[in-house]
PDB file of C-alpha atoms in Angstrom:
ATOM      1  CA  UNK A 201      -5.235 102.871 136.583  1.00  0.00           C
ATOM      2  CA  UNK A 202      -6.440  99.309 136.769  1.00  0.00           C
ATOM      3  CA  UNK A 203      -4.670  97.148 139.381  1.00  0.00           C
ATOM      4  CA  UNK A 204      -3.163  93.970 138.034  1.00  0.00           C
ATOM      5  CA  UNK A 205      -4.988  90.792 138.997  1.00  0.00           C
ATOM      6  CA  UNK A 206      -3.554  88.552 141.698  1.00  0.00           C
ATOM      7  CA  UNK A 207      -3.231  85.704 139.231  1.00  0.00           C
ATOM      8  CA  UNK A 208      -0.971  87.644 136.832  1.00  0.00           C
ATOM      9  CA  UNK A 209       1.477  84.761 136.511  1.00  0.00           C
ATOM     10  CA  UNK A 210      -1.330  82.373 135.550  1.00  0.00           C
ATOM     11  CA  UNK A 211      -2.574  84.848 132.938  1.00  0.00           C
ATOM     12  CA  UNK A 212       0.954  85.190 131.526  1.00  0.00           C
ATOM     13  CA  UNK A 213       1.302  81.387 131.397  1.00  0.00           C
ATOM     14  CA  UNK A 214      -1.990  81.169 129.492  1.00  0.00           C
ATOM     15  CA  UNK A 215      -0.917  83.886 127.040  1.00  0.00           C
ATOM     16  CA  UNK A 216       2.422  82.158 126.449  1.00  0.00           C
ATOM     17  CA  UNK A 217       0.724  78.808 125.884  1.00  0.00           C
ATOM     18  CA  UNK A 218      -1.886  80.350 123.534  1.00  0.00           C
ATOM     19  CA  UNK A 219       0.893  81.950 121.469  1.00  0.00           C
ATOM     20  CA  UNK A 220       2.441  78.555 120.774  1.00  0.00           C
ATOM     21  CA  UNK A 221       5.510  78.739 122.993  1.00  0.00           C
ATOM     22  CA  UNK A 222       7.098  75.464 124.015  1.00  0.00           C
ATOM     23  CA  UNK A 223       6.182  73.712 127.250  1.00  0.00           C
ATOM     24  CA  UNK A 224       9.603  74.633 128.667  1.00  0.00           C
ATOM     25  CA  UNK A 225       9.097  78.383 128.630  1.00  0.00           C
ATOM     26  CA  UNK A 226       9.197  78.922 132.398  1.00  0.00           C
ATOM     27  CA  UNK A 227      11.991  81.505 132.143  1.00  0.00           C
ATOM     28  CA  UNK A 228       9.972  83.551 129.663  1.00  0.00           C
ATOM     29  CA  UNK A 229       6.903  83.426 131.920  1.00  0.00           C
ATOM     30  CA  UNK A 230       8.977  84.477 134.934  1.00  0.00           C
ATOM     31  CA  UNK A 231      10.631  87.289 132.977  1.00  0.00           C
ATOM     32  CA  UNK A 232       7.339  88.699 131.661  1.00  0.00           C
ATOM     33  CA  UNK A 233       5.647  88.356 135.048  1.00  0.00           C
ATOM     34  CA  UNK A 234       8.537  90.234 136.660  1.00  0.00           C
ATOM     35  CA  UNK A 235       8.235  93.034 134.101  1.00  0.00           C
ATOM     36  CA  UNK A 236       4.481  93.314 134.735  1.00  0.00           C
ATOM     37  CA  UNK A 237       5.010  93.435 138.497  1.00  0.00           C
ATOM     38  CA  UNK A 238       7.693  96.137 138.133  1.00  0.00           C
ATOM     39  CA  UNK A 239       5.373  98.235 135.970  1.00  0.00           C
ATOM     40  CA  UNK A 240       2.591  97.803 138.504  1.00  0.00           C
ATOM     41  CA  UNK A 241       4.928  98.819 141.335  1.00  0.00           C
ATOM     42  CA  UNK A 242       5.990 101.942 139.444  1.00  0.00           C
ATOM     43  CA  UNK A 243       2.375 102.856 138.713  1.00  0.00           C
ATOM     44  CA  UNK A 244       1.466 102.597 142.385  1.00  0.00           C
ATOM     45  CA  UNK A 245       4.584 104.407 143.670  1.00  0.00           C
ATOM     46  CA  UNK A 246       6.020 106.477 140.808  1.00  0.00           C
ATOM     47  CA  UNK A 247       8.323 108.562 142.975  1.00  0.00           C
ATOM     48  CA  UNK A 248       9.605 105.847 145.271  1.00  0.00           C
ATOM     49  CA  UNK A 249      13.344 105.537 144.682  1.00  0.00           C
ATOM     50  CA  UNK A 250      13.628 102.016 146.113  1.00  0.00           C
ATOM     51  CA  UNK A 251      16.214 102.804 148.761  1.00  0.00           C
ATOM     52  CA  UNK A 252      16.457 101.458 152.290  1.00  0.00           C
ATOM     53  CA  UNK A 253      14.148 103.063 154.826  1.00  0.00           C
ATOM     54  CA  UNK A 254      12.778 105.409 152.120  1.00  0.00           C
ATOM     55  CA  UNK A 255      15.133 108.140 153.358  1.00  0.00           C
ATOM     56  CA  UNK A 256      15.668 109.679 149.963  1.00  0.00           C
ATOM     57  CA  UNK A 257      12.059 109.614 148.813  1.00  0.00           C
ATOM     58  CA  UNK A 258      11.416 112.994 147.218  1.00  0.00           C
ATOM     59  CA  UNK A 259       8.847 115.299 148.705  1.00  0.00           C
ATOM     60  CA  UNK A 260       7.893 118.930 148.337  1.00  0.00           C
ATOM     61  CA  UNK A 261      10.793 120.063 150.517  1.00  0.00           C
ATOM     62  CA  UNK A 262      13.682 118.071 149.049  1.00  0.00           C
ATOM     63  CA  UNK A 263      12.491 117.669 145.451  1.00  0.00           C
ATOM     64  CA  UNK A 264      12.190 121.375 144.795  1.00  0.00           C
ATOM     65  CA  UNK A 265       8.636 121.496 143.470  1.00  0.00           C
ATOM     66  CA  UNK A 266       5.172 120.051 143.865  1.00  0.00           C
ATOM     67  CA  UNK A 267       4.588 116.774 142.095  1.00  0.00           C
ATOM     68  CA  UNK A 268       2.756 117.191 138.793  1.00  0.00           C
ATOM     69  CA  UNK A 269      -0.950 116.564 138.711  1.00  0.00           C
ATOM     70  CA  UNK A 270      -2.705 114.420 136.141  1.00  0.00           C
ATOM     71  CA  UNK A 271      -1.901 111.255 134.304  1.00  0.00           C
ATOM     72  CA  UNK A 272       1.747 110.333 133.944  1.00  0.00           C
ATOM     73  CA  UNK A 273       3.370 109.435 130.649  1.00  0.00           C
ATOM     74  CA  UNK A 274       3.726 105.662 130.626  1.00  0.00           C
ATOM     75  CA  UNK A 275       5.211 105.282 127.148  1.00  0.00           C
ATOM     76  CA  UNK A 276       8.610 104.185 128.483  1.00  0.00           C
ATOM     77  CA  UNK A 277       6.957 101.601 130.738  1.00  0.00           C
ATOM     78  CA  UNK A 278       5.130 100.210 127.718  1.00  0.00           C
ATOM     79  CA  UNK A 279       8.369 100.244 125.724  1.00  0.00           C
ATOM     80  CA  UNK A 280      10.111  98.175 128.395  1.00  0.00           C
ATOM     81  CA  UNK A 281       7.323  95.605 128.300  1.00  0.00           C
ATOM     82  CA  UNK A 282       7.223  95.535 124.494  1.00  0.00           C
ATOM     83  CA  UNK A 283      11.008  95.048 124.401  1.00  0.00           C
ATOM     84  CA  UNK A 284      10.545  92.071 126.731  1.00  0.00           C
ATOM     85  CA  UNK A 285       7.804  90.712 124.461  1.00  0.00           C
ATOM     86  CA  UNK A 286      10.059  91.096 121.406  1.00  0.00           C
ATOM     87  CA  UNK A 287      12.888  89.353 123.248  1.00  0.00           C
ATOM     88  CA  UNK A 288      10.664  86.482 124.361  1.00  0.00           C
ATOM     89  CA  UNK A 289       9.320  86.026 120.829  1.00  0.00           C
ATOM     90  CA  UNK A 290      12.785  86.053 119.292  1.00  0.00           C
ATOM     91  CA  UNK A 291      14.095  83.599 121.913  1.00  0.00           C
ATOM     92  CA  UNK A 292      11.271  81.147 121.282  1.00  0.00           C
ATOM     93  CA  UNK A 293      10.767  81.360 117.529  1.00  0.00           C
ATOM     94  CA  UNK A 294      14.167  82.623 116.368  1.00  0.00           C
ATOM     95  CA  UNK A 295      12.712  85.410 114.229  1.00  0.00           C
ATOM     96  CA  UNK A 296      11.723  89.049 114.581  1.00  0.00           C
ATOM     97  CA  UNK A 297       8.017  89.453 115.445  1.00  0.00           C
ATOM     98  CA  UNK A 298       5.706  90.744 112.734  1.00  0.00           C
ATOM     99  CA  UNK A 299       3.290  93.555 113.524  1.00  0.00           C
ATOM    100  CA  UNK A 300       0.265  93.878 111.284  1.00  0.00           C
ATOM    101  CA  UNK A 301      -0.907  97.127 109.738  1.00  0.00           C
ATOM    102  CA  UNK A 302      -4.032  98.738 111.158  1.00  0.00           C
ATOM    103  CA  UNK A 303      -7.201  97.260 109.754  1.00  0.00           C
ATOM    104  CA  UNK A 304      -5.581  93.961 108.744  1.00  0.00           C
ATOM    105  CA  UNK A 305      -5.953  90.681 110.622  1.00  0.00           C
ATOM    106  CA  UNK A 306      -3.804  90.533 113.739  1.00  0.00           C
ATOM    107  CA  UNK A 307      -0.628  88.480 113.572  1.00  0.00           C
ATOM    108  CA  UNK A 308       0.107  85.885 116.224  1.00  0.00           C
ATOM    109  CA  UNK A 309       2.581  88.263 117.912  1.00  0.00           C
ATOM    110  CA  UNK A 310      -0.032  91.029 118.149  1.00  0.00           C
ATOM    111  CA  UNK A 311      -2.522  88.577 119.654  1.00  0.00           C
ATOM    112  CA  UNK A 312       0.141  87.543 122.189  1.00  0.00           C
ATOM    113  CA  UNK A 313       0.900  91.182 123.033  1.00  0.00           C
ATOM    114  CA  UNK A 314      -2.830  91.916 123.449  1.00  0.00           C
ATOM    115  CA  UNK A 315      -3.147  89.170 126.050  1.00  0.00           C
ATOM    116  CA  UNK A 316      -0.159  90.491 128.003  1.00  0.00           C
ATOM    117  CA  UNK A 317      -1.294  94.110 127.806  1.00  0.00           C
ATOM    118  CA  UNK A 318      -4.789  93.101 128.922  1.00  0.00           C
ATOM    119  CA  UNK A 319      -3.281  92.100 132.276  1.00  0.00           C
ATOM    120  CA  UNK A 320      -2.145  95.717 132.745  1.00  0.00           C
ATOM    121  CA  UNK A 321      -5.359  97.186 131.366  1.00  0.00           C
ATOM    122  CA  UNK A 322      -3.661  98.823 128.375  1.00  0.00           C
ATOM    123  CA  UNK A 323      -5.467  99.179 125.045  1.00  0.00           C
ATOM    124  CA  UNK A 324      -4.590 100.354 121.526  1.00  0.00           C
ATOM    125  CA  UNK A 325      -1.946  97.653 121.145  1.00  0.00           C
ATOM    126  CA  UNK A 326      -1.191  98.351 117.493  1.00  0.00           C
ATOM    127  CA  UNK A 327      -0.520 102.026 118.215  1.00  0.00           C
ATOM    128  CA  UNK A 328       1.849 101.161 121.044  1.00  0.00           C
ATOM    129  CA  UNK A 329       3.688  98.545 118.974  1.00  0.00           C
ATOM    130  CA  UNK A 330       4.163 101.017 116.114  1.00  0.00           C
ATOM    131  CA  UNK A 331       5.346 103.669 118.573  1.00  0.00           C
ATOM    132  CA  UNK A 332       7.872 101.193 119.979  1.00  0.00           C
ATOM    133  CA  UNK A 333       9.179 100.290 116.537  1.00  0.00           C
ATOM    134  CA  UNK A 334       9.740 103.983 115.777  1.00  0.00           C
ATOM    135  CA  UNK A 335      11.419 104.513 119.150  1.00  0.00           C
ATOM    136  CA  UNK A 336      13.624 101.439 118.628  1.00  0.00           C
ATOM    137  CA  UNK A 337      14.647 102.445 115.101  1.00  0.00           C
ATOM    138  CA  UNK A 338      15.499 105.980 116.237  1.00  0.00           C
ATOM    139  CA  UNK A 339      17.464 104.677 119.233  1.00  0.00           C
ATOM    140  CA  UNK A 340      19.456 102.212 117.158  1.00  0.00           C
ATOM    141  CA  UNK A 341      20.177 104.906 114.566  1.00  0.00           C
ATOM    142  CA  UNK A 342      21.514 107.184 117.328  1.00  0.00           C
ATOM    143  CA  UNK A 343      23.928 104.420 118.342  1.00  0.00           C
ATOM    144  CA  UNK A 344      24.871 103.791 114.688  1.00  0.00           C
ATOM    145  CA  UNK A 345      23.427 100.285 114.727  1.00  0.00           C
ATOM    146  CA  UNK A 346      21.447  98.978 111.787  1.00  0.00           C
TER     147      UNK A 346
END
């Protein structure tokens, strides 16, 4: 797990500017920076329940089992960030972002997503974007939304 750099907000501002967002996109920068910081906090403390005085933090005695060993599944964390990227893109440009097929030149949205994911040290952007689209389509179908 790569720690996020201290200048995460500056990196997000640069990515937003490089993607062609307007000069008045401070809310988008703040929103994306907040999402990155929340993901980083979860990565560092995955079992911290964010309660006062950490009284209900699970441990071996009150959680019922030892914590699992190995790398944790971070697909839902990525999905939250990708949903924020989709939202930011739709807010700025008024259209659904286009994701290129593997092996084809990257679209401007994919380049934007790569810059944001670089801050978190996440690779294979196209795979994650396709996974999110499948997850989103399945979720919307379950709620009978088209």
